[in-house]
PDB file of C-alpha atoms in Angstrom:
ATOM      1  CA  UNK A  18      93.304 105.620 128.020  1.00 64.00           C
ATOM      2  CA  UNK A  19      94.284 107.939 125.158  1.00 74.00           C
ATOM      3  CA  UNK A  20      91.574 107.961 122.461  1.00 78.00           C
ATOM      4  CA  UNK A  21      92.660 106.975 118.940  1.00 82.00           C
ATOM      5  CA  UNK A  22      93.216 109.793 116.431  1.00 84.00           C
ATOM      6  CA  UNK A  23      90.256 110.807 114.225  1.00 87.00           C
ATOM      7  CA  UNK A  24      89.673 108.718 111.120  1.00 93.00           C
ATOM      8  CA  UNK A  25      90.713 110.227 107.800  1.00 95.00           C
ATOM      9  CA  UNK A  26      88.128 108.973 105.291  1.00 97.00           C
ATOM     10  CA  UNK A  27      89.112 107.949 101.791  1.00 98.00           C
ATOM     11  CA  UNK A  28      85.659 109.225 100.788  1.00 98.00           C
ATOM     12  CA  UNK A  29      82.851 110.928 102.686  1.00 98.00           C
ATOM     13  CA  UNK A  30      79.441 112.119 101.528  1.00 97.00           C
ATOM     14  CA  UNK A  31      75.935 112.383 102.966  1.00 98.00           C
ATOM     15  CA  UNK A  32      75.175 108.722 102.164  1.00 98.00           C
ATOM     16  CA  UNK A  33      78.309 106.637 102.687  1.00 98.00           C
ATOM     17  CA  UNK A  34      81.905 106.477 103.870  1.00 98.00           C
ATOM     18  CA  UNK A  35      84.965 104.658 102.584  1.00 98.00           C
ATOM     19  CA  UNK A  36      87.578 104.071 105.298  1.00 98.00           C
ATOM     20  CA  UNK A  37      91.042 102.516 105.267  1.00 98.00           C
ATOM     21  CA  UNK A  38      91.230 100.016 108.140  1.00 97.00           C
ATOM     22  CA  UNK A  39      94.629  99.242 109.656  1.00 96.00           C
ATOM     23  CA  UNK A  40      95.666  95.658 110.303  1.00 96.00           C
ATOM     24  CA  UNK A  41      94.917  94.539 113.858  1.00 95.00           C
ATOM     25  CA  UNK A  42      91.713  96.563 114.271  1.00 95.00           C
ATOM     26  CA  UNK A  43      88.329  94.819 114.494  1.00 95.00           C
ATOM     27  CA  UNK A  44      85.530  95.995 112.194  1.00 95.00           C
ATOM     28  CA  UNK A  45      82.868  95.516 114.900  1.00 91.00           C
ATOM     29  CA  UNK A  46      83.097  94.999 118.677  1.00 80.00           C
ATOM     30  CA  UNK A  47      84.149  91.575 119.931  1.00 71.00           C
ATOM     31  CA  UNK A  48      83.455  89.800 123.200  1.00 72.00           C
ATOM     32  CA  UNK A  49      85.050  91.362 126.269  1.00 69.00           C
ATOM     33  CA  UNK A  50      85.971  94.849 127.368  1.00 69.00           C
ATOM     34  CA  UNK A  51      89.333  94.626 125.598  1.00 66.00           C
ATOM     35  CA  UNK A  52      87.622  94.170 122.206  1.00 68.00           C
ATOM     36  CA  UNK A  53      85.334  97.213 122.170  1.00 77.00           C
ATOM     37  CA  UNK A  54      87.698  99.430 120.199  1.00 88.00           C
ATOM     38  CA  UNK A  55      86.877  98.819 116.542  1.00 94.00           C
ATOM     39  CA  UNK A  56      86.404 100.579 113.225  1.00 96.00           C
ATOM     40  CA  UNK A  57      82.630 100.959 113.617  1.00 96.00           C
ATOM     41  CA  UNK A  58      82.957 102.482 117.114  1.00 94.00           C
ATOM     42  CA  UNK A  59      85.601 104.925 115.929  1.00 96.00           C
ATOM     43  CA  UNK A  60      83.498 105.859 112.897  1.00 97.00           C
ATOM     44  CA  UNK A  61      80.377 106.430 114.975  1.00 96.00           C
ATOM     45  CA  UNK A  62      82.221 108.902 117.179  1.00 95.00           C
ATOM     46  CA  UNK A  63      82.716 111.065 114.086  1.00 96.00           C
ATOM     47  CA  UNK A  64      79.604 110.093 112.106  1.00 97.00           C
ATOM     48  CA  UNK A  65      76.842 108.951 114.492  1.00 97.00           C
ATOM     49  CA  UNK A  66      74.796 107.524 111.603  1.00 97.00           C
ATOM     50  CA  UNK A  67      77.635 105.293 110.312  1.00 98.00           C
ATOM     51  CA  UNK A  68      76.667 101.613 109.931  1.00 97.00           C
ATOM     52  CA  UNK A  69      78.711  98.572 108.895  1.00 96.00           C
ATOM     53  CA  UNK A  70      77.915  97.050 105.487  1.00 97.00           C
ATOM     54  CA  UNK A  71      80.662  94.406 105.215  1.00 96.00           C
ATOM     55  CA  UNK A  72      83.696  93.345 107.236  1.00 94.00           C
ATOM     56  CA  UNK A  73      87.368  92.581 106.926  1.00 96.00           C
ATOM     57  CA  UNK A  74      89.169  90.148 109.210  1.00 94.00           C
ATOM     58  CA  UNK A  75      90.900  91.839 112.119  1.00 95.00           C
ATOM     59  CA  UNK A  76      94.286  90.895 110.630  1.00 96.00           C
ATOM     60  CA  UNK A  77      93.425  92.271 107.165  1.00 98.00           C
ATOM     61  CA  UNK A  78      93.977  95.915 106.254  1.00 98.00           C
ATOM     62  CA  UNK A  79      92.311  98.019 103.592  1.00 98.00           C
ATOM     63  CA  UNK A  80      89.121  99.560 102.291  1.00 98.00           C
ATOM     64  CA  UNK A  81      85.844  99.249 104.186  1.00 98.00           C
ATOM     65  CA  UNK A  82      82.548 100.702 102.974  1.00 98.00           C
ATOM     66  CA  UNK A  83      80.117 102.052 105.579  1.00 98.00           C
ATOM     67  CA  UNK A  84      76.581 103.352 105.124  1.00 98.00           C
ATOM     68  CA  UNK A  85      75.154 106.487 106.679  1.00 98.00           C
ATOM     69  CA  UNK A  86      71.723 105.429 107.897  1.00 97.00           C
ATOM     70  CA  UNK A  87      69.703 102.205 107.676  1.00 98.00           C
ATOM     71  CA  UNK A  88      68.236 102.874 104.211  1.00 97.00           C
ATOM     72  CA  UNK A  89      71.690 103.201 102.668  1.00 98.00           C
ATOM     73  CA  UNK A  90      72.865 100.191 104.690  1.00 98.00           C
ATOM     74  CA  UNK A  91      70.132  98.081 103.075  1.00 98.00           C
ATOM     75  CA  UNK A  92      70.963  99.364  99.586  1.00 98.00           C
ATOM     76  CA  UNK A  93      74.686  98.735  99.928  1.00 98.00           C
ATOM     77  CA  UNK A  94      74.128  95.383 101.639  1.00 97.00           C
ATOM     78  CA  UNK A  95      71.983  94.319  98.698  1.00 97.00           C
ATOM     79  CA  UNK A  96      74.741  95.397  96.282  1.00 97.00           C
ATOM     80  CA  UNK A  97      77.200  93.129  98.095  1.00 95.00           C
ATOM     81  CA  UNK A  98      74.695  90.253  98.254  1.00 94.00           C
ATOM     82  CA  UNK A  99      74.000  90.434  94.512  1.00 95.00           C
ATOM     83  CA  UNK A 100      77.715  90.767  93.629  1.00 94.00           C
ATOM     84  CA  UNK A 101      77.448  94.311  92.286  1.00 96.00           C
ATOM     85  CA  UNK A 102      80.506  95.433  94.256  1.00 97.00           C
ATOM     86  CA  UNK A 103      83.922  94.834  92.670  1.00 96.00           C
ATOM     87  CA  UNK A 104      86.592  93.931  95.240  1.00 97.00           C
ATOM     88  CA  UNK A 105      90.301  93.482  94.786  1.00 98.00           C
ATOM     89  CA  UNK A 106      92.892  92.425  97.336  1.00 98.00           C
ATOM     90  CA  UNK A 107      96.669  92.143  97.321  1.00 98.00           C
ATOM     91  CA  UNK A 108      98.663  89.514  99.175  1.00 98.00           C
ATOM     92  CA  UNK A 109     102.131  88.021  99.520  1.00 97.00           C
ATOM     93  CA  UNK A 110     102.083  84.237  99.700  1.00 97.00           C
ATOM     94  CA  UNK A 111     104.558  81.475 100.415  1.00 97.00           C
ATOM     95  CA  UNK A 112     106.171  79.855  97.384  1.00 96.00           C
ATOM     96  CA  UNK A 113     106.501  80.777  93.724  1.00 96.00           C
ATOM     97  CA  UNK A 114     103.485  80.983  91.439  1.00 95.00           C
ATOM     98  CA  UNK A 115     103.676  81.524  87.668  1.00 92.00           C
ATOM     99  CA  UNK A 116     103.421  85.131  86.488  1.00 92.00           C
ATOM    100  CA  UNK A 117     100.688  85.275  83.873  1.00 88.00           C
ATOM    101  CA  UNK A 118      98.512  87.947  82.282  1.00 87.00           C
ATOM    102  CA  UNK A 119      95.540  85.599  82.586  1.00 93.00           C
ATOM    103  CA  UNK A 120      93.626  85.168  85.832  1.00 97.00           C
ATOM    104  CA  UNK A 121      93.477  81.721  87.440  1.00 97.00           C
ATOM    105  CA  UNK A 122      90.591  80.459  89.587  1.00 97.00           C
ATOM    106  CA  UNK A 123      90.146  78.555  92.808  1.00 98.00           C
ATOM    107  CA  UNK A 124      86.695  76.982  92.944  1.00 98.00           C
ATOM    108  CA  UNK A 125      86.316  75.253  96.310  1.00 98.00           C
ATOM    109  CA  UNK A 126      83.246  75.241  98.625  1.00 98.00           C
ATOM    110  CA  UNK A 127      83.760  76.475 102.175  1.00 98.00           C
ATOM    111  CA  UNK A 128      82.126  75.793 105.507  1.00 97.00           C
ATOM    112  CA  UNK A 129      82.850  76.354 109.200  1.00 96.00           C
ATOM    113  CA  UNK A 130      85.304  73.944 110.798  1.00 95.00           C
ATOM    114  CA  UNK A 131      83.076  73.594 113.871  1.00 90.00           C
ATOM    115  CA  UNK A 132      85.500  71.842 116.242  1.00 90.00           C
ATOM    116  CA  UNK A 133      88.108  74.512 115.468  1.00 90.00           C
ATOM    117  CA  UNK A 134      86.020  77.663 115.084  1.00 88.00           C
ATOM    118  CA  UNK A 135      86.550  80.359 113.884  1.00 90.00           C
ATOM    119  CA  UNK A 136      88.487  78.374 111.283  1.00 94.00           C
ATOM    120  CA  UNK A 137      86.884  77.523 107.959  1.00 97.00           C
ATOM    121  CA  UNK A 138      87.556  74.514 105.749  1.00 97.00           C
ATOM    122  CA  UNK A 139      87.005  73.249 102.232  1.00 97.00           C
ATOM    123  CA  UNK A 140      84.192  70.721 102.116  1.00 97.00           C
ATOM    124  CA  UNK A 141      81.958  69.472  99.266  1.00 97.00           C
ATOM    125  CA  UNK A 142      78.954  70.239 101.487  1.00 97.00           C
ATOM    126  CA  UNK A 143      80.042  73.857 101.953  1.00 97.00           C
ATOM    127  CA  UNK A 144      78.862  77.020 100.210  1.00 97.00           C
ATOM    128  CA  UNK A 145      80.108  77.669  96.679  1.00 97.00           C
ATOM    129  CA  UNK A 146      83.237  79.824  96.859  1.00 97.00           C
ATOM    130  CA  UNK A 147      85.205  81.275  93.948  1.00 97.00           C
ATOM    131  CA  UNK A 148      88.431  83.300  93.920  1.00 98.00           C
ATOM    132  CA  UNK A 149      90.350  84.738  90.976  1.00 98.00           C
ATOM    133  CA  UNK A 150      94.081  85.294  91.343  1.00 98.00           C
ATOM    134  CA  UNK A 151      97.039  86.493  89.330  1.00 96.00           C
ATOM    135  CA  UNK A 152     100.714  86.686  90.290  1.00 96.00           C
ATOM    136  CA  UNK A 153     102.545  89.968  89.650  1.00 94.00           C
ATOM    137  CA  UNK A 154     105.965  88.558  90.496  1.00 92.00           C
ATOM    138  CA  UNK A 155     107.995  86.504  92.893  1.00 92.00           C
ATOM    139  CA  UNK A 156     111.171  86.270  94.912  1.00 88.00           C
ATOM    140  CA  UNK A 157     113.151  83.038  94.655  1.00 88.00           C
ATOM    141  CA  UNK A 158     115.700  81.695  97.113  1.00 83.00           C
ATOM    142  CA  UNK A 159     115.576  80.038 100.532  1.00 85.00           C
ATOM    143  CA  UNK A 160     112.186  81.621 101.333  1.00 90.00           C
ATOM    144  CA  UNK A 161     110.374  82.055  97.997  1.00 94.00           C
ATOM    145  CA  UNK A 162     107.227  84.144  97.845  1.00 95.00           C
ATOM    146  CA  UNK A 163     104.817  85.603  95.292  1.00 96.00           C
ATOM    147  CA  UNK A 164     102.890  88.880  95.110  1.00 96.00           C
ATOM    148  CA  UNK A 165      99.269  88.280  94.097  1.00 97.00           C
ATOM    149  CA  UNK A 166      96.236  90.222  93.001  1.00 97.00           C
ATOM    150  CA  UNK A 167      93.045  88.579  94.278  1.00 98.00           C
ATOM    151  CA  UNK A 168      89.370  88.975  93.414  1.00 98.00           C
ATOM    152  CA  UNK A 169      86.875  87.089  95.592  1.00 97.00           C
ATOM    153  CA  UNK A 170      83.789  86.478  93.461  1.00 95.00           C
ATOM    154  CA  UNK A 171      81.987  85.245  96.583  1.00 94.00           C
ATOM    155  CA  UNK A 172      82.294  86.635 100.092  1.00 92.00           C
ATOM    156  CA  UNK A 173      82.823  83.700 102.458  1.00 94.00           C
ATOM    157  CA  UNK A 174      84.523  84.056 105.811  1.00 94.00           C
ATOM    158  CA  UNK A 175      88.326  83.660 105.477  1.00 97.00           C
ATOM    159  CA  UNK A 176      87.815  82.796 101.804  1.00 98.00           C
ATOM    160  CA  UNK A 177      91.090  84.154 100.441  1.00 98.00           C
ATOM    161  CA  UNK A 178      93.129  82.748 103.321  1.00 98.00           C
ATOM    162  CA  UNK A 179      91.672  79.232 103.041  1.00 98.00           C
ATOM    163  CA  UNK A 180      91.704  79.118  99.249  1.00 98.00           C
ATOM    164  CA  UNK A 181      95.375  80.101  99.039  1.00 98.00           C
ATOM    165  CA  UNK A 182      96.384  77.689 101.787  1.00 98.00           C
ATOM    166  CA  UNK A 183      94.478  74.935  99.963  1.00 97.00           C
ATOM    167  CA  UNK A 184      96.692  75.255  96.873  1.00 97.00           C
ATOM    168  CA  UNK A 185      99.827  75.179  99.009  1.00 97.00           C
ATOM    169  CA  UNK A 186     100.484  78.936  99.090  1.00 98.00           C
ATOM    170  CA  UNK A 187      99.338  80.359 102.448  1.00 98.00           C
ATOM    171  CA  UNK A 188      99.562  84.113 102.999  1.00 98.00           C
ATOM    172  CA  UNK A 189     102.668  85.218 104.853  1.00 98.00           C
ATOM    173  CA  UNK A 190     101.940  86.100 108.468  1.00 97.00           C
ATOM    174  CA  UNK A 191      98.731  84.049 108.579  1.00 98.00           C
ATOM    175  CA  UNK A 192      98.367  82.886 112.183  1.00 96.00           C
ATOM    176  CA  UNK A 193      95.300  80.747 111.390  1.00 96.00           C
ATOM    177  CA  UNK A 194      96.173  78.869 108.198  1.00 97.00           C
ATOM    178  CA  UNK A 195      99.940  79.175 107.913  1.00 97.00           C
ATOM    179  CA  UNK A 196     102.641  77.000 109.439  1.00 96.00           C
ATOM    180  CA  UNK A 197     104.776  78.512 112.231  1.00 97.00           C
ATOM    181  CA  UNK A 198     107.452  79.235 109.603  1.00 96.00           C
ATOM    182  CA  UNK A 199     104.964  81.029 107.327  1.00 97.00           C
ATOM    183  CA  UNK A 200     103.614  83.007 110.289  1.00 97.00           C
ATOM    184  CA  UNK A 201     107.114  84.081 111.301  1.00 96.00           C
ATOM    185  CA  UNK A 202     107.977  85.480 107.861  1.00 95.00           C
ATOM    186  CA  UNK A 203     105.886  88.635 108.331  1.00 95.00           C
ATOM    187  CA  UNK A 204     104.940  90.759 111.355  1.00 95.00           C
ATOM    188  CA  UNK A 205     101.314  90.794 110.189  1.00 96.00           C
ATOM    189  CA  UNK A 206      99.007  89.073 107.719  1.00 98.00           C
ATOM    190  CA  UNK A 207     100.087  90.334 104.285  1.00 98.00           C
ATOM    191  CA  UNK A 208      96.557  90.734 102.941  1.00 98.00           C
ATOM    192  CA  UNK A 209      95.108  94.123 101.983  1.00 98.00           C
ATOM    193  CA  UNK A 210      91.753  95.176 100.475  1.00 98.00           C
ATOM    194  CA  UNK A 211      93.129  97.503  97.806  1.00 98.00           C
ATOM    195  CA  UNK A 212      90.145  98.418  95.599  1.00 98.00           C
ATOM    196  CA  UNK A 213      86.370  98.827  95.775  1.00 98.00           C
ATOM    197  CA  UNK A 214      84.064  99.639  92.871  1.00 98.00           C
ATOM    198  CA  UNK A 215      80.289 100.103  92.979  1.00 98.00           C
ATOM    199  CA  UNK A 216      77.398 102.225  91.781  1.00 98.00           C
ATOM    200  CA  UNK A 217      76.433 104.888  94.303  1.00 98.00           C
ATOM    201  CA  UNK A 218      72.867 103.965  95.367  1.00 97.00           C
ATOM    202  CA  UNK A 219      71.790 107.599  95.760  1.00 97.00           C
ATOM    203  CA  UNK A 220      73.382 109.207  92.698  1.00 96.00           C
ATOM    204  CA  UNK A 221      73.919 106.331  90.275  1.00 97.00           C
ATOM    205  CA  UNK A 222      77.536 107.434  89.828  1.00 97.00           C
ATOM    206  CA  UNK A 223      80.128 104.710  89.316  1.00 97.00           C
ATOM    207  CA  UNK A 224      82.591 104.932  92.201  1.00 98.00           C
ATOM    208  CA  UNK A 225      86.030 103.349  92.474  1.00 98.00           C
ATOM    209  CA  UNK A 226      88.508 103.668  95.325  1.00 98.00           C
ATOM    210  CA  UNK A 227      92.052 102.385  95.724  1.00 97.00           C
ATOM    211  CA  UNK A 228      94.457 101.928  98.630  1.00 97.00           C
ATOM    212  CA  UNK A 229      98.106 100.876  98.454  1.00 95.00           C
ATOM    213  CA  UNK A 230      99.183  98.238 100.972  1.00 96.00           C
ATOM    214  CA  UNK A 231     102.040  98.872 103.355  1.00 92.00           C
ATOM    215  CA  UNK A 232     103.793  95.492 103.330  1.00 93.00           C
ATOM    216  CA  UNK A 233     107.294  96.992 103.512  1.00 84.00           C
ATOM    217  CA  UNK A 234     109.924  98.108 100.943  1.00 82.00           C
ATOM    218  CA  UNK A 235     110.867  94.596  99.798  1.00 82.00           C
ATOM    219  CA  UNK A 236     107.350  93.770  98.726  1.00 84.00           C
ATOM    220  CA  UNK A 237     106.614  97.284  97.450  1.00 83.00           C
ATOM    221  CA  UNK A 238     109.413  96.839  94.920  1.00 79.00           C
ATOM    222  CA  UNK A 239     107.909  93.503  93.868  1.00 79.00           C
ATOM    223  CA  UNK A 240     104.506  95.147  93.457  1.00 82.00           C
ATOM    224  CA  UNK A 241     105.887  98.003  91.370  1.00 79.00           C
ATOM    225  CA  UNK A 242     107.821  95.612  89.133  1.00 72.00           C
ATOM    226  CA  UNK A 243     104.592  93.800  88.287  1.00 70.00           C
ATOM    227  CA  UNK A 244     102.323  96.816  87.852  1.00 68.00           C
ATOM    228  CA  UNK A 245     103.252  97.246  84.225  1.00 55.00           C
ATOM    229  CA  UNK A 246     101.682  93.884  83.413  1.00 53.00           C
ATOM    230  CA  UNK A 247      98.204  94.859  84.654  1.00 52.00           C
TER     231      UNK A 247
END
């Protein structure tokens, strides 16, 4: 088997790494020999002290922060737990949503859908879950869609995917929460972790990193048209 090419970090220093994960790659190993290739394994081949701090779904692309050593892993993990890390995602969803300079919110508690794991569901008994969203633009017609900016204020499993599906706007290409028609409208899940901001635990410097999604030319034009409204 040909080994994957070396990772090209977005940022690298003695304490942490910022990597850009492609869609379809696990963050950590799964069950079975066919699920051992993952971002953490690839990172550890280049940086033996690299440790996972948070995860993205396999189907989601974008920025992942890794610690170098257990002390930094604890510090960064605490920053995530206490909501001192700013996260932004971009997504293309089914249907038209109003373009507005103001951010809207989805406040809906989430819990595991045990009979259908790994799916999650909205349930009053679930954990508090809050997502901010804003539409940059949309495409009307037979298959309308909207380009969204997303900020999860909590970090629940599948939060963005479930929250958007719950308001009737599942993410295109979502094989878990989208209808067969929604799944078929994109070759992958159109969800990308596009920005991370945090205070460097070792230096105190405010860090911010950005990554542009590769959703294809049609959606890139939609993104660019809406950028002026940010």
